Amino acid sequence: MTQKFTLNVNGKTHSVDVDPDMPLLYALRDDLGLNNPRFGCGLAQCGACTVHMDGQAIRSCVTPVSSVGTAKIVTLAGLGTPEKPHPLQTAYVDEQVPQCGYCINGWIMTAASFLATKKKPTEAEIKTALEGVKCRCGTHVSIVKAVKRAAEMMG
Amino acid sequence: MTKHDNPTTLSRRAVLMGTGALVVSVGAPVGIEMLLSIDEARAQGAKPPLTPDQLSSYIAVNADGTVNAYFGKMDMGHGLFVAIGQIVAEELDVPFKAVKVFMGDTATSVNQGGASGSTGIQLGGKQMRMAAAEARRVLLEMASTRLTTPADQLIVVDGVVSAAFNRDKKVSYADLIGGKYFNVQLDWNKQMGNALYAPGKAQPKPFKDHKIVGQPIKREDVFAKVFAQEDFVVDIKVPGMVHGRVIRPEIAGAVPVKVDESSVKDIPGVQVVHQNGFLGVAAPKEWDAIKAMQQLKVEWSKVEPPFPNQNALYDHIRKAAVRKREVGGKTTGNVEEAFKTAAKVIEAEYEWPFQSHACMGPACCVVAINGDKVDCWSGTQKSHFVQIGLAAQLNVPLANVHVRWINGPGSYGRNDADDCAADCAVLAKAVGKPVRLQYMRDQGTGWDPKGPASIHIARAALDAQNNVIAYEFKSKGFSRVDVNTNGSKLFDTLAGQTLGVALQSGDGFGVPAESYEFPNKRASWETIAPLLDRSSPLRSSHLRDPVGPQIHFASESFIDEVATATNQDPIEFRLKHVKDPRDIALIKAAAQKFGWDTRPSPKKGQTGNNVTGRGIAYSQRNGTRAAVIAEVNVDRTTGKIFAKRFTVAHDCGQIINPDGLEKCIEGNIVQGISRTLWEEVTFDNKSVTSVDWISYPILDITETPEKIDFVLINHPELPPTGAGEPSIRPVAAAIANAIFDATGVRIRRVPFSPDKVKQALS
Ligand code: FES
Ligand code: FES
């Protein structure tokens, strides 16, 4: 049975009529047409589907729509724009991080919620904060450089 | 709706013929009246045919003077299109930014082999260079007529041709041909795929004149990607599309015998597709398709579990009947005779497991069938081969199938993308609607074609003075082409095999690629039959640098073993026997950059729990060579390896874009570390059991090397060779040699996960 839900995503409200158990990922991608969170595993193991829920990085592939309530959801498209980029987006371009780029969402969204609360992190702290997020193309070295660069930009 | 072109109405192969008189032979002066307007041609369907012998199949100049380059290969994340754009801009003398590269679309490009064997620049770029040079030559001839100035007295700057001695006498490419097609025939070698080559009359520029080639130009797509502006194949939506999922058996080889459709009847709009061994579902909503996949009650045929115990894998390989044997590389002397005279023989055996592509996302594809027209959006590395496969599978003319390559979730060879396209076509045909099929994680990791498992035996004969008088290297393993490297044949796809087409397993392996010279030397390989001859989750095919990491893990570990046995420094030993001057320069450059301390391994006097070591390995690959030096930390208590620092010397001839090259090598090294330290496909008697990121771990960000240094050796005077794979090749051996240097223990089986290292150390 489907149910109506109101979702607050990137500052706008949307209503969806979906199975309450359906993971938020499918509502964002299929119902709202927001492509930035991606399906990587559906098992909370890779980070590809990460979005912010009231500022916290969460894995939308295992978050039922019914559990979202009035929380504010932000996706990569809502994090920054070419005119007003998030420092991580700027750093990602400067460091030319991605290869295929499928993993980008997981890294940027996870790092963004970490850097929002942690100023001037050490390299070890950055790595620990990002533990478990996956990149199969092996861009690890560039990811670490970009997050360090963004952290510096954020002061 | 996202990025979605309407299916092309123009049959690109129909064409021209009515106005065939317009075909101009190479060398004839080309007047503007002999060129068709792009718009007009589209309207009339009158463009030169999209065949390899037409210049218009590679290059077009738009009305605004920008240039389209149509490329029959695609970028797997290394920024290949930047390098191709540089090459085309260089030869045409237009600004880099004026060139747009269109990749892997069967409606705009010819079959240049797709992403394959690190040949994007080596072969694909070579053809684009020749085509662009020919385009420039033709444009100069046109300008010569227009400006009444001999062609050899014309110069080109940023797409504007002018008389060298009167720069006011000028005409732009846009004025000459903008918006119209070239109608110039090339000298095609009648080959398709990687071997395709079709030069014109023009010679490319001498390297000394290069201004754009060699520059570190950045990738523009990174911007689009970080601002979520670019669609991946998973984002493609077409009108009327439904979502598909496939269902795989629990015991490999089983087929569905009874399917209870009533078990999913509560799911809105669900359709079940059961044909022979193929089973899938489709539903208008993606989540519903997933639920149907999970909920559908299926009775599977009773089959004997097909696989051996995993711990018997290497014994199985050792004992299995040899299907094909081949000697490769350069054989010298008489190995058997030389071993008879040896004062001492060193022998070692190495083992490498099955590995998975484990791409960041499981494969995804969209197929829309309209009468006898087929549209496909795929992350495949080989769209032109998928086109052939779908045409055969759906029994429609080749020209009716339009496959667009869309950036997918990474790809490192024959991953699950081509299987996905074939599965998707089965679903789309059966349900009569466009279908988007995405595999689930367990299907991506569990059921992709695997990099083959193998064993390797190396032996060396020494004389009484410790000189190596003979060297023999043998590999035995599953084939790199049990299923072929693309989905052009139904029997090479899971869809085909589940529908009952018998596998035609191919044989292929390889031998070490290096330039060691010993008086007697021989290398060979043997392949064995697959463990299951149909729809196998352990079918083997190409995984980044097909069989290169396995072979060179063994061969380059063994070279170190011989150095140790004769008490020599690993680099000094190599330099004694490596004969190719570029290899020698490469190894020396790596050693110098790393700060190599010359001494035999293992390192003496290390006590305590944490020990460090350094190791080198080197290899060639189709003209490219890479030397990798690794520094590792070993925690003796936990067995945990930290691959801390790397130096890579890389020589791929002419460097087109040094920044792109560095990034490409960086990915090779990190993926190489991952495959060395962590990766092993696990299985039980029934099927593959490594099906997600827990059961198939890869290198974590917390294990990122602290530093990777590069020495990029540029040979602008030589043709560029590939970089997509060569540097992953020596990584495992460099790490193994460093572990030996640190601990004095030789590990001869990959992966070096903590439990395995701990066991080896105890
Ligand atoms: S898709 Fe959600 S963590 Fe992998
Ligand atoms: S760039 Fe391909 S998975 Fe990270």
Coordinates of N, CA, C and O in Angstrom, one line a residue, chain B residues 321-417:
Chain B
A321 N 43.2 -30.9 -16.7 CA 43.7 -31.2 -18.0 C 44.0 -29.9 -18.7 O 43.2 -29.0 -18.6
V322 N 45.1 -29.9 -19.4 CA 45.5 -28.7 -20.2 C 44.6 -28.6 -21.5 O 44.6 -29.6 -22.2
R323 N 44.0 -27.5 -21.7 CA 43.2 -27.3 -22.9 C 44.0 -26.7 -24.1 O 43.9 -27.1 -25.2
K324 N 44.9 -25.8 -23.7 CA 45.7 -25.2 -24.7 C 47.1 -24.8 -24.1 O 47.1 -24.4 -23.0
R325 N 48.1 -25.0 -24.8 CA 49.5 -24.7 -24.4 C 50.1 -23.8 -25.4 O 50.0 -24.1 -26.6
E326 N 50.9 -22.8 -25.0 CA 51.5 -22.0 -25.9 C 52.8 -21.4 -25.4 O 52.9 -21.1 -24.2
V327 N 53.8 -21.4 -26.2 CA 55.1 -20.7 -25.8 C 55.0 -19.3 -26.3 O 54.5 -19.0 -27.4
G328 N 55.5 -18.3 -25.5 CA 55.4 -16.9 -25.9 C 56.7 -16.2 -25.6 O 57.6 -16.7 -24.9
G329 N 56.7 -15.0 -26.1 CA 57.9 -14.1 -25.9 C 59.1 -14.6 -26.6 O 59.0 -15.4 -27.6
K330 N 60.3 -14.2 -26.2 CA 61.5 -14.6 -26.9 C 62.1 -15.8 -26.3 O 62.5 -15.7 -25.1
T331 N 62.2 -16.9 -27.0 CA 62.9 -18.1 -26.4 C 64.3 -18.1 -26.9 O 64.6 -17.8 -28.0
T332 N 65.2 -18.4 -25.9 CA 66.6 -18.5 -26.3 C 67.2 -19.8 -25.8 O 66.8 -20.3 -24.8
G333 N 68.2 -20.3 -26.5 CA 68.9 -21.5 -26.1 C 68.1 -22.7 -25.9 O 67.1 -22.9 -26.6
N334 N 68.6 -23.6 -25.0 CA 67.9 -24.9 -24.8 C 67.7 -25.0 -23.3 O 68.7 -25.4 -22.5
V335 N 66.6 -24.7 -22.8 CA 66.4 -24.7 -21.3 C 66.6 -26.0 -20.7 O 67.3 -26.1 -19.7
E336 N 66.1 -27.1 -21.2 CA 66.2 -28.4 -20.6 C 67.7 -28.8 -20.5 O 68.1 -29.2 -19.4
E337 N 68.4 -28.6 -21.5 CA 69.9 -29.0 -21.5 C 70.6 -28.1 -20.4 O 71.4 -28.7 -19.7
A338 N 70.3 -26.9 -20.4 CA 71.0 -26.0 -19.4 C 70.7 -26.4 -18.0 O 71.6 -26.4 -17.1
F339 N 69.4 -26.7 -17.7 CA 69.1 -27.1 -16.3 C 69.9 -28.4 -15.9 O 70.2 -28.5 -14.7
K340 N 70.2 -29.3 -16.9 CA 71.0 -30.5 -16.6 C 72.4 -30.1 -16.0 O 73.0 -30.9 -15.3
T341 N 72.9 -29.0 -16.5 CA 74.3 -28.6 -16.1 C 74.3 -27.7 -14.9 O 75.4 -27.3 -14.5
A342 N 73.1 -27.4 -14.3 CA 73.1 -26.4 -13.2 C 73.8 -26.9 -12.0 O 73.8 -28.0 -11.6
A343 N 74.5 -25.9 -11.3 CA 75.1 -26.2 -10.0 C 74.0 -26.0 -9.0 O 74.1 -26.7 -7.9
K344 N 73.1 -25.2 -9.2 CA 72.0 -25.0 -8.3 C 70.7 -24.6 -9.0 O 70.8 -23.9 -10.0
V345 N 69.6 -25.1 -8.5 CA 68.3 -24.7 -9.2 C 67.4 -24.0 -8.1 O 67.3 -24.4 -7.0
I346 N 66.9 -22.9 -8.5 CA 65.9 -22.2 -7.7 C 64.5 -22.3 -8.3 O 64.4 -22.1 -9.5
E347 N 63.6 -22.7 -7.5 CA 62.2 -22.8 -8.1 C 61.2 -22.3 -7.1 O 61.3 -22.4 -5.9
A348 N 60.1 -21.7 -7.6 CA 59.1 -21.2 -6.8 C 57.8 -21.2 -7.5 O 57.7 -21.2 -8.8
E349 N 56.7 -21.3 -6.7 CA 55.4 -21.4 -7.3 C 54.5 -20.3 -6.7 O 54.5 -20.1 -5.5
Y350 N 53.7 -19.6 -7.5 CA 52.9 -18.5 -7.1 C 51.4 -18.7 -7.4 O 51.1 -19.4 -8.4
E351 N 50.5 -18.1 -6.6 CA 49.1 -18.3 -6.9 C 48.3 -17.0 -6.8 O 48.6 -16.2 -6.0
W352 N 47.4 -16.9 -7.7 CA 46.5 -15.7 -7.8 C 45.1 -16.1 -7.9 O 44.7 -17.0 -8.7
P353 N 44.2 -15.5 -7.1 CA 42.8 -15.9 -7.1 C 42.0 -15.3 -8.2 O 42.4 -14.4 -8.9
F354 N 40.7 -15.8 -8.3 CA 39.7 -15.0 -9.1 C 39.5 -13.7 -8.5 O 39.5 -13.5 -7.3
Q355 N 39.4 -12.7 -9.3 CA 39.1 -11.3 -8.8 C 37.9 -10.8 -9.6 O 37.6 -11.1 -10.8
S356 N 37.2 -9.8 -8.9 CA 36.0 -9.3 -9.5 C 36.2 -7.8 -10.0 O 37.1 -7.1 -9.4
H357 N 35.5 -7.4 -11.0 CA 35.5 -6.0 -11.4 C 35.0 -5.1 -10.2 O 35.5 -4.0 -9.9
A358 N 34.0 -5.7 -9.5 CA 33.3 -5.0 -8.4 C 33.2 -3.5 -8.7 O 33.7 -2.7 -7.9
C359 N 32.6 -3.2 -9.8 CA 32.4 -1.8 -10.1 C 31.6 -1.0 -9.1 O 30.9 -1.6 -8.3
M360 N 31.8 0.3 -9.1 CA 31.2 1.1 -8.0 C 29.7 1.0 -8.0 O 29.1 1.0 -6.9
G361 N 29.1 0.8 -9.1 CA 27.7 0.5 -9.1 C 27.5 -0.7 -10.0 O 28.3 -0.9 -11.0
P362 N 26.5 -1.6 -9.7 CA 26.3 -2.7 -10.6 C 25.8 -2.2 -12.0 O 25.3 -1.1 -12.0
A363 N 26.0 -2.9 -13.0 CA 25.7 -2.4 -14.4 C 24.3 -2.0 -14.5 O 23.4 -2.5 -13.9
C364 N 24.1 -1.1 -15.5 CA 22.8 -0.6 -15.8 C 22.7 -0.3 -17.3 O 23.7 0.0 -17.9
C365 N 21.5 -0.5 -17.8 CA 21.3 -0.3 -19.2 C 19.8 0.0 -19.5 O 18.9 -0.4 -18.7
V366 N 19.6 0.8 -20.6 CA 18.2 1.0 -21.0 C 18.1 0.6 -22.4 O 19.0 0.9 -23.3
V367 N 17.1 -0.2 -22.7 CA 16.8 -0.7 -24.1 C 15.4 -0.3 -24.5 O 14.4 -0.6 -23.7
A368 N 15.2 0.3 -25.6 CA 13.9 0.6 -26.1 C 13.8 0.0 -27.5 O 14.6 0.2 -28.4
I369 N 12.7 -0.9 -27.7 CA 12.6 -1.5 -29.0 C 11.3 -1.0 -29.6 O 10.2 -1.0 -29.0
N370 N 11.4 -0.5 -30.9 CA 10.3 0.1 -31.6 C 10.2 -0.6 -32.9 O 11.0 -0.3 -33.8
G371 N 9.3 -1.5 -33.1 CA 9.3 -2.3 -34.3 C 10.6 -3.0 -34.5 O 11.1 -3.7 -33.6
D372 N 11.3 -2.7 -35.6 CA 12.6 -3.4 -35.8 C 13.7 -2.4 -35.5 O 14.9 -2.6 -36.0
K373 N 13.4 -1.3 -34.8 CA 14.4 -0.3 -34.4 C 14.8 -0.5 -32.9 O 13.9 -0.7 -32.1
V374 N 16.0 -0.5 -32.6 CA 16.4 -0.7 -31.2 C 17.3 0.5 -30.7 O 18.3 0.8 -31.4
D375 N 17.0 1.0 -29.6 CA 17.9 2.0 -29.0 C 18.4 1.5 -27.7 O 17.7 0.9 -26.9
C376 N 19.7 1.7 -27.4 CA 20.3 1.2 -26.2 C 21.2 2.2 -25.6 O 22.0 2.8 -26.3
W377 N 21.1 2.4 -24.3 CA 22.0 3.3 -23.6 C 22.8 2.4 -22.6 O 22.2 1.7 -21.8
S378 N 24.1 2.4 -22.7 CA 24.9 1.4 -21.9 C 26.2 2.0 -21.5 O 26.8 2.9 -22.1
G379 N 26.7 1.5 -20.3 CA 28.0 1.9 -19.8 C 29.1 1.0 -20.4 O 30.2 1.0 -19.9
T380 N 28.8 0.2 -21.4 CA 29.7 -0.7 -22.0 C 31.0 -0.1 -22.4 O 31.0 1.1 -22.8
Q381 N 32.1 -0.8 -22.4 CA 33.3 -0.4 -23.0 C 33.3 -0.5 -24.5 O 34.3 -0.1 -25.2
K382 N 32.4 -1.2 -25.1 CA 32.4 -1.6 -26.5 C 31.1 -1.5 -27.1 O 30.4 -2.5 -27.4
S383 N 30.6 -0.2 -27.3 CA 29.2 -0.1 -27.8 C 29.0 -0.7 -29.2 O 27.9 -1.2 -29.5
H384 N 30.0 -0.6 -30.1 CA 29.8 -1.2 -31.4 C 29.7 -2.7 -31.4 O 29.0 -3.3 -32.2
F385 N 30.3 -3.3 -30.4 CA 30.1 -4.8 -30.3 C 28.8 -5.1 -29.6 O 28.2 -6.1 -30.0
V386 N 28.3 -4.3 -28.7 CA 27.0 -4.5 -28.2 C 26.0 -4.3 -29.3 O 25.0 -5.1 -29.3
Q387 N 26.2 -3.4 -30.2 CA 25.3 -3.2 -31.3 C 25.2 -4.5 -32.1 O 24.1 -4.9 -32.5
I388 N 26.3 -5.1 -32.4 CA 26.3 -6.4 -33.1 C 25.6 -7.4 -32.4 O 24.8 -8.2 -32.9
G389 N 25.8 -7.5 -31.0 CA 25.2 -8.5 -30.2 C 23.7 -8.3 -30.2 O 22.9 -9.3 -30.3
L390 N 23.2 -7.1 -30.0 CA 21.8 -6.9 -29.9 C 21.1 -7.1 -31.2 O 20.0 -7.6 -31.3
A391 N 21.8 -6.8 -32.3 CA 21.2 -7.0 -33.7 C 21.0 -8.5 -33.9 O 19.9 -8.9 -34.3
A392 N 21.9 -9.3 -33.4 CA 21.8 -10.8 -33.6 C 20.7 -11.3 -32.6 O 19.9 -12.1 -33.0
Q393 N 20.8 -10.8 -31.4 CA 19.9 -11.3 -30.4 C 18.4 -11.0 -30.8 O 17.5 -11.8 -30.6
L394 N 18.2 -9.8 -31.3 CA 16.8 -9.4 -31.6 C 16.4 -9.6 -33.0 O 15.3 -9.3 -33.4
N395 N 17.4 -10.1 -33.8 CA 17.2 -10.4 -35.2 C 16.7 -9.2 -36.0 O 15.7 -9.2 -36.7
V396 N 17.4 -8.1 -35.9 CA 17.2 -6.9 -36.7 C 18.4 -6.5 -37.4 O 19.5 -6.9 -37.0
P397 N 18.3 -5.7 -38.5 CA 19.5 -5.3 -39.2 C 20.4 -4.5 -38.3 O 19.9 -3.7 -37.4
L398 N 21.7 -4.6 -38.4 CA 22.7 -3.9 -37.6 C 22.4 -2.4 -37.6 O 22.5 -1.8 -36.5
A399 N 22.1 -1.9 -38.8 CA 21.9 -0.4 -38.9 C 20.7 0.1 -38.1 O 20.6 1.3 -37.8
N400 N 19.9 -0.9 -37.7 CA 18.7 -0.5 -36.9 C 18.9 -0.4 -35.4 O 18.1 0.0 -34.7
V401 N 20.1 -0.8 -35.0 CA 20.4 -0.7 -33.6 C 21.4 0.4 -33.3 O 22.4 0.6 -33.9
H402 N 20.9 1.3 -32.4 CA 21.7 2.5 -32.0 C 22.1 2.3 -30.6 O 21.3 2.4 -29.7
V403 N 23.4 2.1 -30.3 CA 23.9 2.0 -29.0 C 24.7 3.3 -28.6 O 25.6 3.7 -29.4
R404 N 24.3 3.9 -27.5 CA 25.0 5.1 -27.1 C 25.8 4.7 -25.8 O 25.2 4.1 -24.9
W405 N 27.1 4.9 -25.8 CA 27.8 4.8 -24.6 C 27.6 6.0 -23.7 O 27.7 7.1 -24.1
I406 N 27.2 5.7 -22.5 CA 27.0 6.8 -21.5 C 27.8 6.4 -20.3 O 27.9 5.2 -19.9
N407 N 28.5 7.4 -19.7 CA 29.4 7.1 -18.6 C 28.7 6.2 -17.6 O 27.6 6.5 -17.1
G408 N 29.4 5.1 -17.2 CA 28.8 4.2 -16.3 C 29.6 4.2 -15.0 O 30.5 5.0 -14.8
P409 N 29.2 3.3 -14.1 CA 30.0 3.2 -12.8 C 31.3 2.5 -13.0 O 31.5 1.4 -12.6
G410 N 32.3 3.2 -13.6 CA 33.6 2.6 -13.8 C 33.6 1.3 -14.6 O 32.6 0.7 -14.8
S411 N 34.7 1.0 -15.2 CA 34.8 -0.2 -16.0 C 36.2 -0.6 -16.2 O 37.0 0.3 -16.5
Y412 N 36.6 -1.8 -16.0 CA 38.0 -2.2 -16.0 C 38.2 -3.4 -16.9 O 39.1 -4.2 -16.6
G413 N 37.4 -3.5 -18.0 CA 37.6 -4.6 -18.9 C 36.2 -5.1 -19.2 O 35.3 -4.4 -19.4
R414 N 36.1 -6.4 -19.3 CA 34.7 -7.0 -19.5 C 34.0 -7.1 -18.2 O 34.0 -8.2 -17.6
N415 N 33.4 -6.0 -17.8 CA 32.6 -6.1 -16.5 C 31.2 -6.6 -16.8 O 31.0 -7.2 -17.8
D416 N 30.3 -6.2 -16.0 CA 28.9 -6.7 -16.2 C 28.1 -6.0 -17.1 O 26.9 -6.3 -17.4
A417 N 28.6 -4.9 -17.8 CA 27.8 -4.0 -18.6 C 27.3 -4.7 -19.8 O 26.1 -4.5 -20.2

